[in-house]
Amino acid sequence: MLLLYIIFIVYILAVNFYAVILLKSQKDEYSDDESKMNSGDGKLILTAILGGAISIYISMFIMRYRLKNLLLMILMPVIGVLNVYLCIVAFRSGFTFFVA
């Protein structure tokens, strides 16, 4: 059971790290070519659904990037609350929903 908790924590940390790196690379790419502003919304939303919404939302403010994108500014906190809720449910249940 402890191994399952460790794997889940490492997964969440890896997704959050990837989310920050993805946002940073999009910002660097946008500074080179301004026509690619909305080219990575799908990647950001998918990464947020997989567990990186909070780190994307915080990184947007730290890097001051995409703050005028209304879709991301509304969707990231909503997905972040859902991520936190699902993590709490998973830890409280002891991951018993994985056992057949």
PDB file of C-alpha atoms in Angstrom:
ATOM      1  CA  MET A   1       0.000   0.000   0.000  1.00  0.00           C
ATOM      2  CA  LEU A   2       2.867   2.362   0.797  1.00  0.00           C
ATOM      3  CA  LEU A   3       4.320   1.744  -2.644  1.00  0.00           C
ATOM      4  CA  LEU A   4       1.041   2.845  -4.235  1.00  0.00           C
ATOM      5  CA  TYR A   5       1.115   6.103  -2.269  1.00  0.00           C
ATOM      6  CA  ILE A   6       4.712   6.745  -3.319  1.00  0.00           C
ATOM      7  CA  ILE A   7       3.949   6.054  -6.988  1.00  0.00           C
ATOM      8  CA  PHE A   8       0.956   8.407  -6.879  1.00  0.00           C
ATOM      9  CA  ILE A   9       2.956  11.207  -5.263  1.00  0.00           C
ATOM     10  CA  VAL A  10       5.798  10.811  -7.768  1.00  0.00           C
ATOM     11  CA  TYR A  11       3.239  10.879 -10.613  1.00  0.00           C
ATOM     12  CA  ILE A  12       1.681  14.122  -9.363  1.00  0.00           C
ATOM     13  CA  LEU A  13       5.103  15.733  -8.907  1.00  0.00           C
ATOM     14  CA  ALA A  14       6.194  14.652 -12.407  1.00  0.00           C
ATOM     15  CA  VAL A  15       3.039  16.007 -14.047  1.00  0.00           C
ATOM     16  CA  ASN A  16       3.386  19.320 -12.219  1.00  0.00           C
ATOM     17  CA  PHE A  17       7.055  19.598 -13.212  1.00  0.00           C
ATOM     18  CA  TYR A  18       6.132  18.843 -16.837  1.00  0.00           C
ATOM     19  CA  ALA A  19       3.384  21.487 -16.709  1.00  0.00           C
ATOM     20  CA  VAL A  20       5.808  24.203 -15.613  1.00  0.00           C
ATOM     21  CA  ILE A  21       8.345  23.185 -18.263  1.00  0.00           C
ATOM     22  CA  LEU A  22       5.599  23.142 -20.926  1.00  0.00           C
ATOM     23  CA  LEU A  23       4.409  26.629 -20.042  1.00  0.00           C
ATOM     24  CA  LYS A  24       7.989  27.933 -19.985  1.00  0.00           C
ATOM     25  CA  SER A  25       8.714  26.435 -23.413  1.00  0.00           C
ATOM     26  CA  GLN A  26       5.523  27.947 -24.821  1.00  0.00           C
ATOM     27  CA  LYS A  27       6.495  31.343 -23.470  1.00  0.00           C
ATOM     28  CA  ASP A  28       9.962  31.082 -25.014  1.00  0.00           C
ATOM     29  CA  GLU A  29       8.469  29.944 -28.327  1.00  0.00           C
ATOM     30  CA  TYR A  30       5.976  32.818 -28.287  1.00  0.00           C
ATOM     31  CA  SER A  31       8.718  35.376 -27.737  1.00  0.00           C
ATOM     32  CA  ASP A  32      10.364  34.125 -30.943  1.00  0.00           C
ATOM     33  CA  ASP A  33       7.195  33.908 -33.074  1.00  0.00           C
ATOM     34  CA  GLU A  34       4.137  35.891 -31.979  1.00  0.00           C
ATOM     35  CA  SER A  35       1.774  34.079 -34.390  1.00  0.00           C
ATOM     36  CA  LYS A  36       1.830  30.936 -32.208  1.00  0.00           C
ATOM     37  CA  MET A  37       0.004  32.441 -29.222  1.00  0.00           C
ATOM     38  CA  ASN A  38      -2.883  29.932 -29.031  1.00  0.00           C
ATOM     39  CA  SER A  39      -1.094  26.929 -30.484  1.00  0.00           C
ATOM     40  CA  GLY A  40      -0.631  25.021 -27.205  1.00  0.00           C
ATOM     41  CA  ASP A  41      -3.949  25.339 -25.387  1.00  0.00           C
ATOM     42  CA  GLY A  42      -4.774  21.674 -25.922  1.00  0.00           C
ATOM     43  CA  LYS A  43      -1.505  20.518 -24.384  1.00  0.00           C
ATOM     44  CA  LEU A  44      -2.007  22.778 -21.381  1.00  0.00           C
ATOM     45  CA  ILE A  45      -5.580  21.606 -20.815  1.00  0.00           C
ATOM     46  CA  LEU A  46      -4.592  17.939 -21.127  1.00  0.00           C
ATOM     47  CA  THR A  47      -1.730  18.424 -18.691  1.00  0.00           C
ATOM     48  CA  ALA A  48      -4.108  20.189 -16.312  1.00  0.00           C
ATOM     49  CA  ILE A  49      -6.598  17.322 -16.449  1.00  0.00           C
ATOM     50  CA  LEU A  50      -3.808  14.843 -15.744  1.00  0.00           C
ATOM     51  CA  GLY A  51      -2.993  16.695 -12.521  1.00  0.00           C
ATOM     52  CA  GLY A  52      -0.985  19.805 -13.296  1.00  0.00           C
ATOM     53  CA  ALA A  53      -3.661  22.506 -13.171  1.00  0.00           C
ATOM     54  CA  ILE A  54      -2.456  24.192 -10.006  1.00  0.00           C
ATOM     55  CA  SER A  55       1.137  24.451 -11.196  1.00  0.00           C
ATOM     56  CA  ILE A  56       0.002  25.817 -14.575  1.00  0.00           C
ATOM     57  CA  TYR A  57      -2.163  28.438 -12.887  1.00  0.00           C
ATOM     58  CA  ILE A  58       0.592  29.536 -10.515  1.00  0.00           C
ATOM     59  CA  SER A  59       3.198  29.511 -13.305  1.00  0.00           C
ATOM     60  CA  MET A  60       0.995  31.728 -15.455  1.00  0.00           C
ATOM     61  CA  PHE A  61       1.173  34.426 -12.782  1.00  0.00           C
ATOM     62  CA  ILE A  62       4.865  33.964 -12.012  1.00  0.00           C
ATOM     63  CA  MET A  63       5.859  34.164 -15.690  1.00  0.00           C
ATOM     64  CA  ARG A  64       3.154  36.731 -16.517  1.00  0.00           C
ATOM     65  CA  TYR A  65       2.146  34.725 -19.547  1.00  0.00           C
ATOM     66  CA  ARG A  66      -1.353  34.088 -20.933  1.00  0.00           C
ATOM     67  CA  LEU A  67      -3.072  36.142 -18.267  1.00  0.00           C
ATOM     68  CA  LYS A  68      -5.501  37.584 -20.816  1.00  0.00           C
ATOM     69  CA  ASN A  69      -6.617  34.156 -22.052  1.00  0.00           C
ATOM     70  CA  LEU A  70     -10.071  33.878 -20.485  1.00  0.00           C
ATOM     71  CA  LEU A  71     -10.406  30.140 -21.160  1.00  0.00           C
ATOM     72  CA  LEU A  72      -7.262  29.274 -19.217  1.00  0.00           C
ATOM     73  CA  MET A  73      -7.936  31.777 -16.430  1.00  0.00           C
ATOM     74  CA  ILE A  74     -11.328  30.185 -15.709  1.00  0.00           C
ATOM     75  CA  LEU A  75     -10.609  26.566 -16.556  1.00  0.00           C
ATOM     76  CA  MET A  76      -7.360  26.094 -14.594  1.00  0.00           C
ATOM     77  CA  PRO A  77      -8.803  26.868 -11.122  1.00  0.00           C
ATOM     78  CA  VAL A  78     -11.845  24.681 -11.827  1.00  0.00           C
ATOM     79  CA  ILE A  79      -9.699  21.745 -12.922  1.00  0.00           C
ATOM     80  CA  GLY A  80      -7.328  22.429 -10.005  1.00  0.00           C
ATOM     81  CA  VAL A  81     -10.164  22.125  -7.473  1.00  0.00           C
ATOM     82  CA  LEU A  82     -11.262  18.904  -9.168  1.00  0.00           C
ATOM     83  CA  ASN A  83      -7.679  17.561  -9.021  1.00  0.00           C
ATOM     84  CA  VAL A  84      -7.369  18.330  -5.313  1.00  0.00           C
ATOM     85  CA  TYR A  85     -10.752  16.747  -4.602  1.00  0.00           C
ATOM     86  CA  LEU A  86      -9.848  13.557  -6.466  1.00  0.00           C
ATOM     87  CA  CYS A  87      -6.492  13.348  -4.652  1.00  0.00           C
ATOM     88  CA  ILE A  88      -8.220  13.679  -1.282  1.00  0.00           C
ATOM     89  CA  VAL A  89     -10.751  11.010  -2.220  1.00  0.00           C
ATOM     90  CA  ALA A  90      -7.984   8.703  -3.424  1.00  0.00           C
ATOM     91  CA  PHE A  91      -5.948   9.049  -0.217  1.00  0.00           C
ATOM     92  CA  ARG A  92      -8.958   8.719   2.093  1.00  0.00           C
ATOM     93  CA  SER A  93     -10.183   5.582   0.352  1.00  0.00           C
ATOM     94  CA  GLY A  94      -6.706   4.085   0.426  1.00  0.00           C
ATOM     95  CA  PHE A  95      -6.841   3.577  -3.356  1.00  0.00           C
ATOM     96  CA  THR A  96      -9.376   0.791  -2.873  1.00  0.00           C
ATOM     97  CA  PHE A  97     -11.070   1.681  -6.125  1.00  0.00           C
ATOM     98  CA  PHE A  98      -8.031   0.196  -7.900  1.00  0.00           C
ATOM     99  CA  VAL A  99      -8.446  -3.228  -6.300  1.00  0.00           C
ATOM    100  CA  ALA A 100     -10.753  -5.577  -8.203  1.00  0.00           C
TER     101      ALA A 100
END
